[in-house]
Amino acid sequence: MATITKLREHPRKPGRFELELDAATTLTISLELIADLKLKVGRVLDEAEQRRLESSAQGIACYDKALATLGARARSEADLRRYLRTKEFTDEQITPAIERLTALGLLDDVAYARTFARARLAPSRGFGPRRVAAELARKGVARDIAERVLGEMALELEEQADDAAARGETLRSAVEVAAAKKLRSLQGLEPAVQQRRLYGFLARRGFSGAEIGTALRMLKHRD
């Protein structure tokens, strides 16, 4: 048995309430839970009600932590799930939080992958599709989602290049930009050494052999 000794709005979390049991244990709960259990100061809870209250409070804490984490930076579903486990939440608490965030559109692996890939594939960043695919896999994004998004990004970059060409401009690709930057640090080396190191660098950046070969030929032609 436990008695509710305090019930007030949370001072830092709008829509949340602080509930105190026996002037000792403080839980953060929702208005819905207050209405559902008819909670008020002085009400005595039996053991079953107390367990339900504590379980619901843990679920709310998990959801609030997930929401705050997504507010700080976007995450994939798997990455968010891993993070919440490090905070000692259980799968029984994590899954409903993930489902609610997904239903609200706040957790979306496709949207996350698009944003991540678009930033990493920008010419100024100098990363290739293979590197981005590997990074998305490490973040828990499903392979089919990564492949779909990278396909979309390839078309998007092609359209940008076509638009630039129509304006009489030349839009350098990410592999060209990365190659040109790296080449500056390789000046003074034998040509064969330059090419070997440049090729290895670009391969580690996630570009295919065909992309690297095209970029090297274009750089040589411009020189």
Tab-separated table of C-alpha atoms in Angstrom:
chain	number	residue	atom	x	y	z
A	1	MET	CA	0.000	0.000	0.000
A	2	ALA	CA	1.186	3.517	-0.743
A	3	THR	CA	-0.333	6.965	-0.248
A	4	ILE	CA	-0.135	9.850	-2.716
A	5	THR	CA	1.418	12.698	-0.738
A	6	LYS	CA	1.964	15.211	-3.556
A	7	LEU	CA	0.632	15.764	-7.072
A	8	ARG	CA	1.592	18.851	-9.073
A	9	GLU	CA	2.451	19.987	-12.589
A	10	HIS	CA	6.042	19.253	-13.502
A	11	PRO	CA	8.069	22.487	-13.287
A	12	ARG	CA	10.159	21.724	-16.403
A	13	LYS	CA	8.054	19.360	-18.512
A	14	PRO	CA	4.810	20.782	-19.902
A	15	GLY	CA	1.992	18.255	-19.860
A	16	ARG	CA	3.679	16.131	-17.194
A	17	PHE	CA	2.964	15.875	-13.482
A	18	GLU	CA	5.060	14.949	-10.471
A	19	LEU	CA	3.488	12.428	-8.143
A	20	GLU	CA	4.968	11.618	-4.769
A	21	LEU	CA	4.302	8.412	-2.872
A	22	ASP	CA	4.666	8.288	0.912
A	23	ALA	CA	6.718	11.528	0.819
A	24	ALA	CA	9.605	9.500	-0.575
A	25	THR	CA	9.246	8.249	-4.147
A	26	THR	CA	8.618	10.780	-6.949
A	27	LEU	CA	7.297	9.714	-10.353
A	28	THR	CA	6.646	11.680	-13.533
A	29	ILE	CA	3.251	10.835	-14.993
A	30	SER	CA	0.778	12.033	-17.629
A	31	LEU	CA	-2.606	13.700	-17.310
A	32	GLU	CA	-4.174	10.661	-18.989
A	33	LEU	CA	-2.829	8.403	-16.261
A	34	ILE	CA	-4.139	10.724	-13.567
A	35	ALA	CA	-7.614	10.568	-15.079
A	36	ASP	CA	-7.464	6.824	-15.729
A	37	LEU	CA	-6.451	5.899	-12.173
A	38	LYS	CA	-8.357	8.784	-10.554
A	39	LEU	CA	-5.204	9.926	-8.783
A	40	LYS	CA	-5.277	12.657	-6.146
A	41	VAL	CA	-3.444	13.606	-2.982
A	42	GLY	CA	-4.407	11.349	-0.096
A	43	ARG	CA	-5.516	8.449	-2.288
A	44	VAL	CA	-4.220	5.097	-1.087
A	45	LEU	CA	-3.024	2.723	-3.801
A	46	ASP	CA	-3.055	-1.004	-3.447
A	47	GLU	CA	-0.094	-3.068	-4.651
A	48	ALA	CA	-1.555	-3.716	-8.111
A	49	GLU	CA	-2.298	-0.016	-8.650
A	50	GLN	CA	1.155	0.942	-7.424
A	51	ARG	CA	2.822	-1.510	-9.829
A	52	ARG	CA	0.748	-0.171	-12.709
A	53	LEU	CA	1.598	3.398	-11.756
A	54	GLU	CA	5.322	2.671	-11.558
A	55	SER	CA	5.273	0.753	-14.837
A	56	SER	CA	3.413	3.567	-16.609
A	57	ALA	CA	5.838	6.124	-15.183
A	58	GLN	CA	8.771	4.147	-16.619
A	59	GLY	CA	7.060	4.037	-19.998
A	60	ILE	CA	6.542	7.802	-19.887
A	61	ALA	CA	10.170	8.343	-18.878
A	62	CYS	CA	11.271	6.220	-21.841
A	63	TYR	CA	9.082	8.158	-24.284
A	64	ASP	CA	10.241	11.516	-22.914
A	65	LYS	CA	13.886	10.466	-23.183
A	66	ALA	CA	13.361	9.283	-26.766
A	67	LEU	CA	11.598	12.523	-27.701
A	68	ALA	CA	14.345	14.653	-26.164
A	69	THR	CA	16.990	12.614	-27.954
A	70	LEU	CA	15.304	13.099	-31.324
A	71	GLY	CA	15.037	16.796	-30.561
A	72	ALA	CA	18.813	16.935	-30.199
A	73	ARG	CA	19.524	15.032	-33.442
A	74	ALA	CA	17.810	12.681	-35.842
A	75	ARG	CA	18.290	8.958	-35.372
A	76	SER	CA	17.224	5.759	-37.076
A	77	GLU	CA	14.817	3.475	-35.259
A	78	ALA	CA	17.532	0.915	-34.503
A	79	ASP	CA	19.948	3.602	-33.322
A	80	LEU	CA	17.320	5.096	-31.019
A	81	ARG	CA	16.453	1.659	-29.659
A	82	ARG	CA	20.132	0.974	-28.912
A	83	TYR	CA	20.471	4.329	-27.183
A	84	LEU	CA	17.441	3.777	-24.958
A	85	ARG	CA	18.790	0.385	-23.914
A	86	THR	CA	21.964	2.100	-22.683
A	87	LYS	CA	19.681	4.143	-20.425
A	88	GLU	CA	18.427	0.861	-18.920
A	89	PHE	CA	14.948	0.947	-20.407
A	90	THR	CA	13.475	-2.433	-21.296
A	91	ASP	CA	12.131	-3.523	-24.681
A	92	GLU	CA	8.650	-3.525	-23.140
A	93	GLN	CA	9.082	0.188	-22.437
A	94	ILE	CA	10.994	1.049	-25.622
A	95	THR	CA	8.687	-0.562	-28.190
A	96	PRO	CA	5.549	1.461	-27.332
A	97	ALA	CA	7.624	4.665	-27.327
A	98	ILE	CA	9.042	3.831	-30.769
A	99	GLU	CA	5.586	2.963	-32.110
A	100	ARG	CA	4.131	6.235	-30.843
A	101	LEU	CA	6.974	8.321	-32.285
A	102	THR	CA	6.627	6.523	-35.615
A	103	ALA	CA	2.862	7.119	-35.683
A	104	LEU	CA	3.471	10.828	-35.027
A	105	GLY	CA	5.960	10.976	-37.902
A	106	LEU	CA	8.817	11.886	-35.579
A	107	LEU	CA	10.730	8.682	-36.278
A	108	ASP	CA	11.041	7.740	-39.953
A	109	ASP	CA	13.958	5.706	-41.291
A	110	VAL	CA	13.307	6.703	-44.901
A	111	ALA	CA	13.285	10.424	-44.090
A	112	TYR	CA	16.322	9.970	-41.848
A	113	ALA	CA	18.236	8.123	-44.576
A	114	ARG	CA	17.370	10.798	-47.153
A	115	THR	CA	18.609	13.617	-44.940
A	116	PHE	CA	21.757	11.725	-43.971
A	117	ALA	CA	22.589	10.639	-47.528
A	118	ARG	CA	21.914	14.066	-49.036
A	119	ALA	CA	24.336	15.688	-46.593
A	120	ARG	CA	27.049	13.056	-47.000
A	121	LEU	CA	26.820	12.918	-50.798
A	122	ALA	CA	27.087	16.675	-51.243
A	123	PRO	CA	30.180	17.505	-53.339
A	124	SER	CA	31.628	19.575	-50.501
A	125	ARG	CA	31.654	16.527	-48.218
A	126	GLY	CA	33.407	14.205	-50.660
A	127	PHE	CA	31.825	10.850	-49.766
A	128	GLY	CA	30.688	8.170	-52.188
A	129	PRO	CA	27.586	5.950	-52.201
A	130	ARG	CA	29.400	2.876	-50.876
A	131	ARG	CA	30.668	4.756	-47.827
A	132	VAL	CA	27.224	6.231	-47.176
A	133	ALA	CA	25.582	2.809	-47.542
A	134	ALA	CA	28.015	1.360	-44.982
A	135	GLU	CA	27.349	4.218	-42.563
A	136	LEU	CA	23.586	3.807	-42.886
A	137	ALA	CA	23.967	0.086	-42.183
A	138	ARG	CA	25.929	0.862	-39.007
A	139	LYS	CA	23.124	3.159	-37.935
A	140	GLY	CA	20.623	0.334	-38.331
A	141	VAL	CA	18.900	1.472	-41.528
A	142	ALA	CA	17.589	-1.511	-43.486
A	143	ARG	CA	19.465	-2.338	-46.682
A	144	ASP	CA	16.416	-1.949	-48.917
A	145	ILE	CA	15.769	1.533	-47.517
A	146	ALA	CA	19.412	2.537	-48.019
A	147	GLU	CA	19.418	1.252	-51.608
A	148	ARG	CA	16.165	3.041	-52.393
A	149	VAL	CA	17.375	6.335	-50.951
A	150	LEU	CA	20.787	6.164	-52.623
A	151	GLY	CA	19.038	5.533	-55.924
A	152	GLU	CA	16.932	8.633	-55.355
A	153	MET	CA	20.016	10.656	-54.474
A	154	ALA	CA	21.816	9.511	-57.636
A	155	LEU	CA	18.910	10.750	-59.742
A	156	GLU	CA	18.803	13.991	-57.784
A	157	LEU	CA	22.511	14.632	-58.396
A	158	GLU	CA	22.110	13.829	-62.086
A	159	GLU	CA	19.268	16.344	-62.342
A	160	GLN	CA	21.396	18.978	-60.618
A	161	ALA	CA	24.232	18.343	-63.088
A	162	ASP	CA	21.814	18.546	-66.033
A	163	ASP	CA	20.355	21.808	-64.733
A	164	ALA	CA	23.848	23.253	-64.366
A	165	ALA	CA	24.766	22.149	-67.893
A	166	ALA	CA	21.618	23.800	-69.255
A	167	ARG	CA	22.820	27.059	-67.705
A	168	GLY	CA	26.228	26.608	-69.305
A	169	GLU	CA	27.841	25.723	-65.964
A	170	THR	CA	29.898	22.732	-64.917
A	171	LEU	CA	28.872	21.098	-61.646
A	172	ARG	CA	31.735	19.065	-60.238
A	173	SER	CA	30.819	15.744	-58.705
A	174	ALA	CA	31.704	14.713	-55.167
A	175	VAL	CA	34.452	12.405	-56.406
A	176	GLU	CA	36.004	15.177	-58.487
A	177	VAL	CA	35.963	17.609	-55.573
A	178	ALA	CA	37.467	15.029	-53.211
A	179	ALA	CA	40.126	14.070	-55.767
A	180	ALA	CA	41.133	17.670	-56.436
A	181	LYS	CA	41.475	18.428	-52.711
A	182	LYS	CA	43.509	15.314	-52.010
A	183	LEU	CA	45.736	15.847	-55.019
A	184	ARG	CA	46.946	19.133	-53.580
A	185	SER	CA	48.408	17.283	-50.605
A	186	LEU	CA	50.205	14.825	-52.881
A	187	GLN	CA	52.200	17.371	-54.867
A	188	GLY	CA	55.889	16.521	-55.167
A	189	LEU	CA	55.344	12.755	-55.265
A	190	GLU	CA	56.034	10.609	-58.267
A	191	PRO	CA	52.987	10.433	-60.595
A	192	ALA	CA	52.583	6.717	-60.030
A	193	VAL	CA	52.671	7.203	-56.247
A	194	GLN	CA	50.204	10.075	-56.504
A	195	GLN	CA	47.759	7.996	-58.489
A	196	ARG	CA	48.038	5.001	-56.168
A	197	ARG	CA	47.472	7.047	-53.024
A	198	LEU	CA	44.695	9.074	-54.611
A	199	TYR	CA	42.929	5.937	-55.781
A	200	GLY	CA	43.137	4.377	-52.311
A	201	PHE	CA	41.861	7.557	-50.677
A	202	LEU	CA	38.867	7.787	-52.975
A	203	ALA	CA	38.074	4.087	-52.590
A	204	ARG	CA	38.017	4.508	-48.801
A	205	ARG	CA	35.669	7.444	-49.300
A	206	GLY	CA	33.195	5.059	-50.880
A	207	PHE	CA	33.577	5.732	-54.603
A	208	SER	CA	33.547	2.925	-57.148
A	209	GLY	CA	36.414	2.163	-59.500
A	210	ALA	CA	34.434	3.558	-62.418
A	211	GLU	CA	33.723	6.826	-60.578
A	212	ILE	CA	37.371	7.192	-59.589
A	213	GLY	CA	38.596	6.493	-63.103
A	214	THR	CA	36.239	9.087	-64.587
A	215	ALA	CA	37.279	11.715	-62.030
A	216	LEU	CA	40.991	11.119	-62.623
A	217	ARG	CA	40.585	11.406	-66.374
A	218	MET	CA	38.637	14.643	-66.018
A	219	LEU	CA	41.253	16.126	-63.683
A	220	LYS	CA	44.030	15.137	-66.070
A	221	HIS	CA	42.140	16.656	-68.991
A	222	ARG	CA	41.664	19.937	-67.119
A	223	ASP	CA	45.342	20.086	-66.251
